[in-house]
Short mmCIF file of C-alpha atoms in Angstrom, two decimals:
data_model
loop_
_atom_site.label_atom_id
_atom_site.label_comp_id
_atom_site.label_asym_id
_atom_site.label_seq_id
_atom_site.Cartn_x
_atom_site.Cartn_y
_atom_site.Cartn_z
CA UNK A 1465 71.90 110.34 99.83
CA UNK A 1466 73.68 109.90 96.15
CA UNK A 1467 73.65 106.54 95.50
CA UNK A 1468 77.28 104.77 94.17
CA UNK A 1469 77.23 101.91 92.08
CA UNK A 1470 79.78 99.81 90.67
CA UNK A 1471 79.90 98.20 87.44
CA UNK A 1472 81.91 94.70 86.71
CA UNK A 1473 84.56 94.77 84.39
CA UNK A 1474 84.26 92.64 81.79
CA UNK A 1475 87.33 93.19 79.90
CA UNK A 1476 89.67 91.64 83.14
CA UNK A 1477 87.95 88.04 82.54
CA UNK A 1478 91.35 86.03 81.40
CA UNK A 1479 90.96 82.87 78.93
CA UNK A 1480 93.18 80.52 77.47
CA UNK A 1481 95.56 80.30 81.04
CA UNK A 1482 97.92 78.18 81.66
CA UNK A 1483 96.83 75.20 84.10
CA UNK A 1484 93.66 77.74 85.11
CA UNK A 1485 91.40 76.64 82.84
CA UNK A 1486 88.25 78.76 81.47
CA UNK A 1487 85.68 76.23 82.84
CA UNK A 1488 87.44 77.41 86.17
CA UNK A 1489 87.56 81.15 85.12
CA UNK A 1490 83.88 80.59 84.63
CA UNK A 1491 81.99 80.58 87.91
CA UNK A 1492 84.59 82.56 89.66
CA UNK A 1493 84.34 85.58 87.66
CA UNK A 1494 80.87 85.50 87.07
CA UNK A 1495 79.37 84.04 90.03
CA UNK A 1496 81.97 85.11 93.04
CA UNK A 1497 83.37 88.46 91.50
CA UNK A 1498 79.79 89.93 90.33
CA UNK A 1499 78.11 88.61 93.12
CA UNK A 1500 80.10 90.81 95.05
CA UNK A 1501 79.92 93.68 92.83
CA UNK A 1502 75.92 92.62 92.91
CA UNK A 1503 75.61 92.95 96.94
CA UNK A 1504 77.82 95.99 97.32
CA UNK A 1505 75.53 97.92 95.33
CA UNK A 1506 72.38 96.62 97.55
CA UNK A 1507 73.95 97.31 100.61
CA UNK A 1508 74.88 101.10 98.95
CA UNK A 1509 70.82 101.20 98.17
CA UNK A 1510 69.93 100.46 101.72
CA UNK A 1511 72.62 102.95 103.09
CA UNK A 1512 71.04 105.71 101.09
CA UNK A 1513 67.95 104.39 102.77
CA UNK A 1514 67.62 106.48 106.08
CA UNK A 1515 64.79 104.83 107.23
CA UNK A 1516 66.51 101.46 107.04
CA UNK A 1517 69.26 102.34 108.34
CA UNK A 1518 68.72 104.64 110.88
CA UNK A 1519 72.21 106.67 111.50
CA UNK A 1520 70.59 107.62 115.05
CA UNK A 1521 70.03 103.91 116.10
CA UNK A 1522 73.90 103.33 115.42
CA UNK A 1523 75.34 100.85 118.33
CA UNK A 1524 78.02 98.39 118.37
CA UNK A 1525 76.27 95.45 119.53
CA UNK A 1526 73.86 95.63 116.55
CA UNK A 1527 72.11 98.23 114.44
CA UNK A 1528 70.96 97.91 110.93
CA UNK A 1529 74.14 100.43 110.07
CA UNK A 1530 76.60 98.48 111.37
CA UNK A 1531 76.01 95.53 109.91
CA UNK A 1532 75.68 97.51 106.79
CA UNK A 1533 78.89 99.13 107.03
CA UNK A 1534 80.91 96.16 107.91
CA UNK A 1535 79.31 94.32 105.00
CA UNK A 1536 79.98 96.76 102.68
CA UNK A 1537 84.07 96.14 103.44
CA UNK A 1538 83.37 92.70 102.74
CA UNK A 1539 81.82 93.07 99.75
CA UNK A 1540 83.67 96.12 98.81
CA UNK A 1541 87.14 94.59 98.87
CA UNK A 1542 86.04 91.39 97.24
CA UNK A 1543 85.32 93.47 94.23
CA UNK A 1544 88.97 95.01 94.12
CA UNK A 1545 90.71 92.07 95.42
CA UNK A 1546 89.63 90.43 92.14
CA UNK A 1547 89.52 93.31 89.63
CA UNK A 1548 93.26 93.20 90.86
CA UNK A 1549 93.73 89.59 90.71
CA UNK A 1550 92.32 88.68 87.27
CA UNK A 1551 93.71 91.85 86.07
CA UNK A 1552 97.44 90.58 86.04
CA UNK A 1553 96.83 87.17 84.97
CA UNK A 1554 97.57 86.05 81.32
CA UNK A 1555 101.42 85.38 80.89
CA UNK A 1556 103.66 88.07 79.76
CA UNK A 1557 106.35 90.44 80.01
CA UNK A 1558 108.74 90.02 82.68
CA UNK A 1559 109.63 91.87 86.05
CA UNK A 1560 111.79 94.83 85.31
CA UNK A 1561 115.31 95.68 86.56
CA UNK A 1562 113.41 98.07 89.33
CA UNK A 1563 111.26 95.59 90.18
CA UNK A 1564 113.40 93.26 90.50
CA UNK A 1565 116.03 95.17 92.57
CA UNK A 1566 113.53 96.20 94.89
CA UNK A 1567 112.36 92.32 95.63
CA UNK A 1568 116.00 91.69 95.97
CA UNK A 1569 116.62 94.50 98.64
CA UNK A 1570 113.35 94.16 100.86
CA UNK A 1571 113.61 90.14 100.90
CA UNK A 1572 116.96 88.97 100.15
CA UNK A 1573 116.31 87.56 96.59
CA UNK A 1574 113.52 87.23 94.52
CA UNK A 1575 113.24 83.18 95.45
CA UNK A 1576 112.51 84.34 98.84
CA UNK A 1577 110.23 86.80 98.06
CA UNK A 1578 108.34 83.91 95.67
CA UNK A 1579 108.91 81.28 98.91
CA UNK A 1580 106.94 83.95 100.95
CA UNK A 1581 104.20 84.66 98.57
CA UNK A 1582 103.50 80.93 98.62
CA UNK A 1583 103.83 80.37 102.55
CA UNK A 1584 101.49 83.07 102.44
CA UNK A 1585 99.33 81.36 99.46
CA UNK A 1586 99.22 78.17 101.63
CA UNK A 1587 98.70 79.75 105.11
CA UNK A 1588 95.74 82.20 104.68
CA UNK A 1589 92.30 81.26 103.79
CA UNK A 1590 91.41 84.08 101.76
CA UNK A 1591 94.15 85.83 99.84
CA UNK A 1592 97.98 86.27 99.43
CA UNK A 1593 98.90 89.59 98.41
CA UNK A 1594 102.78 91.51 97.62
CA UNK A 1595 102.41 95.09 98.65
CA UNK A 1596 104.32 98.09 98.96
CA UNK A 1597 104.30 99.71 102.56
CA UNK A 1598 102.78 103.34 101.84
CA UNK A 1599 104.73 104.17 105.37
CA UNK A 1600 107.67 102.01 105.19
CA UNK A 1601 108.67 102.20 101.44
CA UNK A 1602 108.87 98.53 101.67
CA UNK A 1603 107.74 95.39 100.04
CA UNK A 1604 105.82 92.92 102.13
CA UNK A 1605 103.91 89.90 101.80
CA UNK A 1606 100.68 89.83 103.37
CA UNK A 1607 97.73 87.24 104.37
CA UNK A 1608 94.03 87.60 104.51
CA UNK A 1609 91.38 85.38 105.73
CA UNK A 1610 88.27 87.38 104.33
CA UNK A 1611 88.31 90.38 102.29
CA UNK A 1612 88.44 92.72 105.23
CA UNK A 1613 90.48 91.05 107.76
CA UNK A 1614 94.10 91.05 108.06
CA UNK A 1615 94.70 94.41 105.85
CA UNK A 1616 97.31 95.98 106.07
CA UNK A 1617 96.61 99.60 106.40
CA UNK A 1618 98.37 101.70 103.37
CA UNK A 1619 99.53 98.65 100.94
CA UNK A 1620 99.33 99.14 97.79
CA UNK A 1621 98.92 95.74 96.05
CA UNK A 1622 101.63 94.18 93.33
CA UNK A 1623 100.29 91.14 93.08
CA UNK A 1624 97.13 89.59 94.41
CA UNK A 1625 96.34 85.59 94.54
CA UNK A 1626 92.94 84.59 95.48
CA UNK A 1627 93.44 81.50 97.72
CA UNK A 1628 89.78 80.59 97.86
CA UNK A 1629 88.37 77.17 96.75
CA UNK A 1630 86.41 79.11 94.27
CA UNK A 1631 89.58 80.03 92.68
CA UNK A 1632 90.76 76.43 91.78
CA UNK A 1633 88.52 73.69 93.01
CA UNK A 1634 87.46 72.96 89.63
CA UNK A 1635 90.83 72.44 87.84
CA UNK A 1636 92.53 71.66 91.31
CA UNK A 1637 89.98 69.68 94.22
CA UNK A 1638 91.53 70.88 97.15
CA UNK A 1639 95.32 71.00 96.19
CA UNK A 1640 96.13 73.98 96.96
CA UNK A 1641 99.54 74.42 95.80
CA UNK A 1642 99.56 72.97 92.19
CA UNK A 1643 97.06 76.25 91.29
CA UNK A 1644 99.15 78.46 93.27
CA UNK A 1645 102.72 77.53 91.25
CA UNK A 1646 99.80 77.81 87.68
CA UNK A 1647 99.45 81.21 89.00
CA UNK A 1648 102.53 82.22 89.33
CA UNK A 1649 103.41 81.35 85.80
CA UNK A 1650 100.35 83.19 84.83
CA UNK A 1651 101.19 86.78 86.15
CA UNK A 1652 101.04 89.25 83.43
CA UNK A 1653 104.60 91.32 84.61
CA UNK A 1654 103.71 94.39 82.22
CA UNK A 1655 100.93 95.08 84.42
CA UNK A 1656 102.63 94.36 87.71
CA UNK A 1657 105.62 96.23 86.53
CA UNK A 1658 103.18 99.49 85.82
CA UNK A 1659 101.72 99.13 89.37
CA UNK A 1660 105.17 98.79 91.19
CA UNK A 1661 106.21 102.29 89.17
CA UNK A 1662 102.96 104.12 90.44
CA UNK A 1663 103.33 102.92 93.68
CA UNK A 1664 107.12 104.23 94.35
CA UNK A 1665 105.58 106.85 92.49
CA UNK A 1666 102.76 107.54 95.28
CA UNK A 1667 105.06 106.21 98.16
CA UNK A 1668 107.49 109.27 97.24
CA UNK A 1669 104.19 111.85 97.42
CA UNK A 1670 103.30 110.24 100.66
CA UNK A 1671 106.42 109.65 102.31
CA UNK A 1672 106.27 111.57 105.90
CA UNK A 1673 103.05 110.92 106.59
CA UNK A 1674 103.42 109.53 109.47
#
């Protein structure tokens, strides 16, 4: 079997943040986001490796592939969920008039919208994330505990805050919401702005799916 391997991205590591400082941008980007990009392409070795991981011997109490595969989520999704994350931080721009709208009409007014994001923030152990529903058309706020549990089938992610201890213990301890309010004045609105557009834009391809 082909063997896929990622590569990090070097040009998303952010410096010079507001209240995120780069001795905390340090060990999270190069320690937590490359380790994952490190193990998903070990796992993607051993998958490739039919010997090791015999597609035959598949079971779900345990096999070799299973573990593999459910791994490779893990790992997987902690690669995007912080290409994503870092990739809208550094302060600029602002949300546009669609944007903006939108927020407005799916959650009353873009305070609440904020309010939810950092419920969400302070609730979930993993990430907080502001999608649009590929099925509904709407914008929702959604929690993870782990990469891979508690996703929400067919979001497309706006904005994505890592709510990890990795992503703030250093400039933060363990207060929580202090580094969530520093990331929220970090978000870099051109780029959340261009992902909003091409996700109407695939919503209106998709719409009917289901």
């Amino acid at each position: 079997m082909a063997v896929h391997k990622l590569q990090p991205k070097d040009h998303l590591k952010p410096s010079g943040l507001k209240g995120i400082s780069n001795e905390q941008i340090e060990p999270h980007f190069e320690a937590h986001y490359k380790g994952y990009v490190t193990k998903y392409n070990e796992i993607q070795e051993k998958l490739a490796d039919l010997n090791f991981s015999d597609r035959s011997k598949a079971n779900q109490n345990y096999s070799e592939y299973r573990e593999l595969k459910v791994e490779e989520t893990f790992n997987y999704m902690g690669v995007v969920l912080h290409e994503l994350y870092f990739g809208h931080l550094g302060a600029k721009g602002q949300p546009s008039e669609a944007l903006k709208k939108k927020v407005e009409e799916d959650f009353g007014s873009w305070d609440a919208c904020v309010q939810e994001i950092k419920a969400a923030g302070t609730a979930f152990r993993g990430w907080a994330i502001l999608g649009l529903d590929i099925f509904s058309g709407r914008l929702v706020v959604n929690g993870l505990d782990a990469h891979n549990v508690y996703n929400l089938t067919g979001l497309i992610p706006l904005i994505v805050l890592d709510t990890y201890e990795h992503a703030y213990y250093v400039d933060y301890k363990n207060k929580r919401p202090p580094y969530i309010d520093a990331f929220l004045e970090n978000i870099n609105w051109d780029v959340v702005n261009e992902r909003f557009d091409k996700a109407m834009k695939a919503y209106e391809i998709l719409k009917g799916l289901v």
